[in-house]
PDB file of C-alpha atoms in Angstrom:
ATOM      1  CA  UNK A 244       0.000   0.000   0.000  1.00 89.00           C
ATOM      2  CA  UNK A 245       2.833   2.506   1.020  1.00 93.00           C
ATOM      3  CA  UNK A 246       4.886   1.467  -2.583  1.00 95.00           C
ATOM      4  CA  UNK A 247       1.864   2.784  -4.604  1.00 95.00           C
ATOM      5  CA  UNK A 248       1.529   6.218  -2.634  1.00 96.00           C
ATOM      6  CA  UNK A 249       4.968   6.587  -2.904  1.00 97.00           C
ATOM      7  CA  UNK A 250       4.938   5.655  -6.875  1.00 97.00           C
ATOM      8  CA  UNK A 251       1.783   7.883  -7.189  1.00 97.00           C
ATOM      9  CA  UNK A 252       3.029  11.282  -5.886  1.00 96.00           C
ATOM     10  CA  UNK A 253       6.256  10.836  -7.369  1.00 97.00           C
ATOM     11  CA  UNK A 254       4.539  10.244 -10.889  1.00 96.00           C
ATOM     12  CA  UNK A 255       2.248  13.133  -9.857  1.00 95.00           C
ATOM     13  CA  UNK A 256       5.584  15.268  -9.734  1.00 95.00           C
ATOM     14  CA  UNK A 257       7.286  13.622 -12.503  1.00 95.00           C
ATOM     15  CA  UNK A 258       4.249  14.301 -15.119  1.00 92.00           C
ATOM     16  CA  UNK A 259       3.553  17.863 -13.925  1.00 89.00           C
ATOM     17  CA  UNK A 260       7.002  18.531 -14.454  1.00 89.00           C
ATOM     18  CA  UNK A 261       7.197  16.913 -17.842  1.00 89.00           C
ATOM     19  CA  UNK A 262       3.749  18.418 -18.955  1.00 86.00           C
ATOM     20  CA  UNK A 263       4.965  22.212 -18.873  1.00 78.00           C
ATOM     21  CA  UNK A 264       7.595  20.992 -21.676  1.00 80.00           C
ATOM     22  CA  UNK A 265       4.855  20.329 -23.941  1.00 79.00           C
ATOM     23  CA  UNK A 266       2.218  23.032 -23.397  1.00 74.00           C
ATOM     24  CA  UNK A 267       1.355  25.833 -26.404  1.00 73.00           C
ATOM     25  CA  UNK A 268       0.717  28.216 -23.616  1.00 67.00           C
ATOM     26  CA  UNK A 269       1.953  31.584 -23.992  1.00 65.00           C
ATOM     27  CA  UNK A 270       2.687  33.938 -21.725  1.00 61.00           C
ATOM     28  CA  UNK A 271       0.950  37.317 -21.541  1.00 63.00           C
ATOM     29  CA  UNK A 272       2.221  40.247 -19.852  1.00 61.00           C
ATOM     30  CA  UNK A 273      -0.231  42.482 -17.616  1.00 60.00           C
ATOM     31  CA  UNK A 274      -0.369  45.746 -18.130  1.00 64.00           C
ATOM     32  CA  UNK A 275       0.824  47.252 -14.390  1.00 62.00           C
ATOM     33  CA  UNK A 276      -1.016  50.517 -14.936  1.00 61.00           C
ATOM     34  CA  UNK A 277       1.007  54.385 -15.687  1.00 58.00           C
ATOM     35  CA  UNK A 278       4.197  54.400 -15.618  1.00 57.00           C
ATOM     36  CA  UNK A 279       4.071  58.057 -16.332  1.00 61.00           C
ATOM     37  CA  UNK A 280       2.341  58.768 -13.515  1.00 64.00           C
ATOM     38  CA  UNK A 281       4.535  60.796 -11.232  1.00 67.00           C
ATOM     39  CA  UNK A 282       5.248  58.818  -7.359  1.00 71.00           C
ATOM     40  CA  UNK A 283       3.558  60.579  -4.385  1.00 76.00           C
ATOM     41  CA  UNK A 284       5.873  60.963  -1.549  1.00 79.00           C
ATOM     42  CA  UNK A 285       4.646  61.677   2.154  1.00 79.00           C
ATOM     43  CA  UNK A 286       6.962  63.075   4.592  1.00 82.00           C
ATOM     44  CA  UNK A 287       7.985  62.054   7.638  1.00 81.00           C
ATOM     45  CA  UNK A 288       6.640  63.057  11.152  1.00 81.00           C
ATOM     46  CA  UNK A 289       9.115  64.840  13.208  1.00 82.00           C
ATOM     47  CA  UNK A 290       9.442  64.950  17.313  1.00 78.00           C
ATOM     48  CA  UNK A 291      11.488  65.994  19.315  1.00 80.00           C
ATOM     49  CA  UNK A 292      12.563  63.841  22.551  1.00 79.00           C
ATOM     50  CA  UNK A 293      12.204  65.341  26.074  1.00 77.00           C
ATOM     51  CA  UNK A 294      14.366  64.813  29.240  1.00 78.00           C
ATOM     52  CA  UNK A 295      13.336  61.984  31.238  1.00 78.00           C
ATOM     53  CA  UNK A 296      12.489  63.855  34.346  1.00 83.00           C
ATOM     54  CA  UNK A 297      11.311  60.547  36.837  1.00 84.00           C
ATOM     55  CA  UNK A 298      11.395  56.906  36.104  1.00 84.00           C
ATOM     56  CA  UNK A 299       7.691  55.707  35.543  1.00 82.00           C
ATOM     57  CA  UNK A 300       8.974  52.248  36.748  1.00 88.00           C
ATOM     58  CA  UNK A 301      11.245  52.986  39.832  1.00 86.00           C
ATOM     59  CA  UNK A 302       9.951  56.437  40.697  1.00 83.00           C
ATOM     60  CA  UNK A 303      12.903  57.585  40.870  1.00 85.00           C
ATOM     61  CA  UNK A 304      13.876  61.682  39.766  1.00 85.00           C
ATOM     62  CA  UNK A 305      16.849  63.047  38.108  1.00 79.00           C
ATOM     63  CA  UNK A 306      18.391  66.092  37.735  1.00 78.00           C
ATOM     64  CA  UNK A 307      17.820  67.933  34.415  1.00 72.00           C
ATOM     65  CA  UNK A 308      20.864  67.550  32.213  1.00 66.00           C
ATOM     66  CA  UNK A 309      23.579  70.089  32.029  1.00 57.00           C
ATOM     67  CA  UNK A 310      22.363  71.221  35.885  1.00 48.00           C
ATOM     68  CA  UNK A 311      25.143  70.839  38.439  1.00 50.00           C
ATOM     69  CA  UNK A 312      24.030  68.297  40.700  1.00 49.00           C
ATOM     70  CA  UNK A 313      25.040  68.157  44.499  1.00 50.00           C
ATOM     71  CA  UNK A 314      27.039  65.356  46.266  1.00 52.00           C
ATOM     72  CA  UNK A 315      29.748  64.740  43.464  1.00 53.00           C
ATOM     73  CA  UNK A 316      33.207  64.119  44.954  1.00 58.00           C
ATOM     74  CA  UNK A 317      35.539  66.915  44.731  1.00 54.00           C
ATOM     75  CA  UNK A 318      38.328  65.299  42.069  1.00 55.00           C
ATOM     76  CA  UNK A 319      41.610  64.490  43.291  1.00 55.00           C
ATOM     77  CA  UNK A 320      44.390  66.640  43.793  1.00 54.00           C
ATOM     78  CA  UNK A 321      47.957  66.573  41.307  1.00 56.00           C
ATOM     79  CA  UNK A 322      49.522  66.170  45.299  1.00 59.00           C
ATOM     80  CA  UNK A 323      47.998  62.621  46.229  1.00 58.00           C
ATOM     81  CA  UNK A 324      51.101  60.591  47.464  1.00 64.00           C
ATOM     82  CA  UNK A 325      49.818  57.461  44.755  1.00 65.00           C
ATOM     83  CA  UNK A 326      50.836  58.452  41.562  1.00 70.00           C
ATOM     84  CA  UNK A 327      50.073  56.040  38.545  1.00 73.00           C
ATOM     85  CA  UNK A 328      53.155  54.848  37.033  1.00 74.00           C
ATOM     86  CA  UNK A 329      53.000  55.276  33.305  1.00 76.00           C
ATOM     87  CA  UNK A 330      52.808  51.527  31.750  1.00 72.00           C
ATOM     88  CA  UNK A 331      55.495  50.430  29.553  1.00 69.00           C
ATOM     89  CA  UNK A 332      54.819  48.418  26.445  1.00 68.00           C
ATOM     90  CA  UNK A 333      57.621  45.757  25.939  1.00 64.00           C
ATOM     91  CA  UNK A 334      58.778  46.198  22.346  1.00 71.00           C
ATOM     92  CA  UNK A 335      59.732  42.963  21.044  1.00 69.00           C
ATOM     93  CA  UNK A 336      62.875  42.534  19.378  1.00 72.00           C
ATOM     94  CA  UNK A 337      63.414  42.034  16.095  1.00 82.00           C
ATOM     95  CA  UNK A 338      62.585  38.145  14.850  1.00 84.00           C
ATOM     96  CA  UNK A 339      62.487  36.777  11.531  1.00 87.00           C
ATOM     97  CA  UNK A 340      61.229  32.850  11.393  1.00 86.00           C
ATOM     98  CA  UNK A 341      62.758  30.758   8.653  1.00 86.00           C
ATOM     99  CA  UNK A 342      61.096  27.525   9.822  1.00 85.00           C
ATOM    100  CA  UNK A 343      61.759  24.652  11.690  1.00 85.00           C
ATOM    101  CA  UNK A 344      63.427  21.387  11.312  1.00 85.00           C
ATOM    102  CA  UNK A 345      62.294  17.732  13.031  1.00 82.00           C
ATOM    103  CA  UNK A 346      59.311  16.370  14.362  1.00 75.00           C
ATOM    104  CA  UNK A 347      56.777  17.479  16.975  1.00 70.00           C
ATOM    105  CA  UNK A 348      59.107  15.962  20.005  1.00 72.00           C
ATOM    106  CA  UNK A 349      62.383  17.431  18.673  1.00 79.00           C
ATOM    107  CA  UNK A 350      61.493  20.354  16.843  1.00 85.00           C
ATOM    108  CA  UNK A 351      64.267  22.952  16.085  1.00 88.00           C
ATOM    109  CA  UNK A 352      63.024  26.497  14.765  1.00 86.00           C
ATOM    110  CA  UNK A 353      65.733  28.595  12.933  1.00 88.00           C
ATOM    111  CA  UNK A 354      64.738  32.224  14.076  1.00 86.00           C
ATOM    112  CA  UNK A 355      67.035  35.275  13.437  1.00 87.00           C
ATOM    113  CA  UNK A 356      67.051  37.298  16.769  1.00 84.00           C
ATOM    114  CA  UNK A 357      68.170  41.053  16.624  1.00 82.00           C
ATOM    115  CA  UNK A 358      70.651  39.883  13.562  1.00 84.00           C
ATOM    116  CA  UNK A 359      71.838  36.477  14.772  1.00 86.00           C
ATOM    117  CA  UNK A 360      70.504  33.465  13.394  1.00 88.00           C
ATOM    118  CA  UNK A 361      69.685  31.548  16.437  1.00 86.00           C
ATOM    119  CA  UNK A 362      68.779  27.719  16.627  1.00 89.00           C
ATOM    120  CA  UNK A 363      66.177  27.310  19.501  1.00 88.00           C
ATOM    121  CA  UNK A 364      63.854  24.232  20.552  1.00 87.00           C
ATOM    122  CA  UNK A 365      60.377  24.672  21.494  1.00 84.00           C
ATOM    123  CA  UNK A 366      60.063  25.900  25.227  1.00 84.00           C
ATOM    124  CA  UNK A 367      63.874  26.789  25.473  1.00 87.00           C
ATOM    125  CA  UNK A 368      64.455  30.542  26.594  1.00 88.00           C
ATOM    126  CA  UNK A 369      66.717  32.465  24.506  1.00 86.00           C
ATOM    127  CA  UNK A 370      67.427  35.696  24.929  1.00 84.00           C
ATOM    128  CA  UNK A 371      64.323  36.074  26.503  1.00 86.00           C
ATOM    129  CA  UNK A 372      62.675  34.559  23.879  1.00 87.00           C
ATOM    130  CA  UNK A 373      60.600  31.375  24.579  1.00 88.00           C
ATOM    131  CA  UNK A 374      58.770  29.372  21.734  1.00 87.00           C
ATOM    132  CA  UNK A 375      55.209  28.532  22.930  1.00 87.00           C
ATOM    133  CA  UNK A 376      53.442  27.297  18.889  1.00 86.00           C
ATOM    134  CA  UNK A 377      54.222  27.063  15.659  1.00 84.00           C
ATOM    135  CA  UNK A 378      52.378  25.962  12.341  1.00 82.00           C
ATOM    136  CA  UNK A 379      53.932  25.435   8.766  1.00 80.00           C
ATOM    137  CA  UNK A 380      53.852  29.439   8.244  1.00 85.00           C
ATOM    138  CA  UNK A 381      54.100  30.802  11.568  1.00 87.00           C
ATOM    139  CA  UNK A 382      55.322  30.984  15.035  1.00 88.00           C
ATOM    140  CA  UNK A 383      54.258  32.378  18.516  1.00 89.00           C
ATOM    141  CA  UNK A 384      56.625  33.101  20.484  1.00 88.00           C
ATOM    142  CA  UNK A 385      56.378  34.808  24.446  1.00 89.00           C
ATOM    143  CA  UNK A 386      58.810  37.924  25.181  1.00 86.00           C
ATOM    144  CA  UNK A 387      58.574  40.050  28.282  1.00 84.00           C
ATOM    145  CA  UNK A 388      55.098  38.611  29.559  1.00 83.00           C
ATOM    146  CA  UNK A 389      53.542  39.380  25.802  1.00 85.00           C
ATOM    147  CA  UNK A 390      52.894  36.668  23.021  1.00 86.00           C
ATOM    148  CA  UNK A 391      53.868  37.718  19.566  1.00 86.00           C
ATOM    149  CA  UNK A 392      53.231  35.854  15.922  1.00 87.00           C
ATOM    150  CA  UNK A 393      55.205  35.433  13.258  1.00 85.00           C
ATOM    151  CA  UNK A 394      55.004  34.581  10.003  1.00 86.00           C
ATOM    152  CA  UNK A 395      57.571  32.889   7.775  1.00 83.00           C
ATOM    153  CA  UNK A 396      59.902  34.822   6.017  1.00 75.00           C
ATOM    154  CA  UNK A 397      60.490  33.704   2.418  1.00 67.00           C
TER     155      UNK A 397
END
């Protein structure tokens, strides 16, 4: 029973399909209506937005804006005996990554560090340089605290 309402809707499909190949139909276009007729446009409704005076929900009130409002903390003086010390951004010396040689145990990664051409392993410290990934075009390496990538150098 389930074969021939399978084999029916799919031959319902297959003939309506085939069917539109071998109409005469013709289509006819619709006229739309005047296209000379020239577009009305409306404009748009303006407003302007008012200061929220109380909170309909909390019942709260706030001060108007722009009005100097009472309680504010005087700001701090330039004599305060904590002064913030101005935060250094480590600058990370100049690498270029050639690649590496081995496997993933014994990888060795030919980097050229401020001029030298260094050999270093991955997780070895040199010059302050530490190797934490690398990939078949890059590197990242940690310097100072900060993680840097490299790409390969061709």
């Amino acid at each position: 029973m389930l074969l021939l309402v399978v084999v029916g809707v799919w031959g319902t499909a297959i003939y309506r399909y085939v069917a539109h190949f071998f109409s005469n139909d013709t289509l006819t276009s619709i006229p739309v209506g005047d296209a000379s007729r020239a577009i009305s446009l409306h404009e748009k409704d303006t407003f302007a937005l008012a200061d929220i005076q109380r909170d309909p929900f909390l019942g709260k009130t706030y001060p108007a804006r722009g009005a100097a409002t009472a309680g504010l903390r005087p700001s701090k003086s330039s004599n305060s005996p904590f002064t913030k010390k101005p935060r250094v951004t480590p600058v990370a010396p100049d690498i270029r990554y050639f690649g590496y040689i081995g496997t993933n145990e014994t990888t060795t990664f030919l980097l050229e560090l401020n001029g030298e051409l260094q050999k270093i392993r991955k997780n070895e410290v040199k010059n302050g340089v530490k190797v934490l990934s690398f990939s078949k075009d890059s590197i990242t390496i940690r310097y100072d605290g900060s993680s840097y990538r490299y790409a390969k150098n061709k």
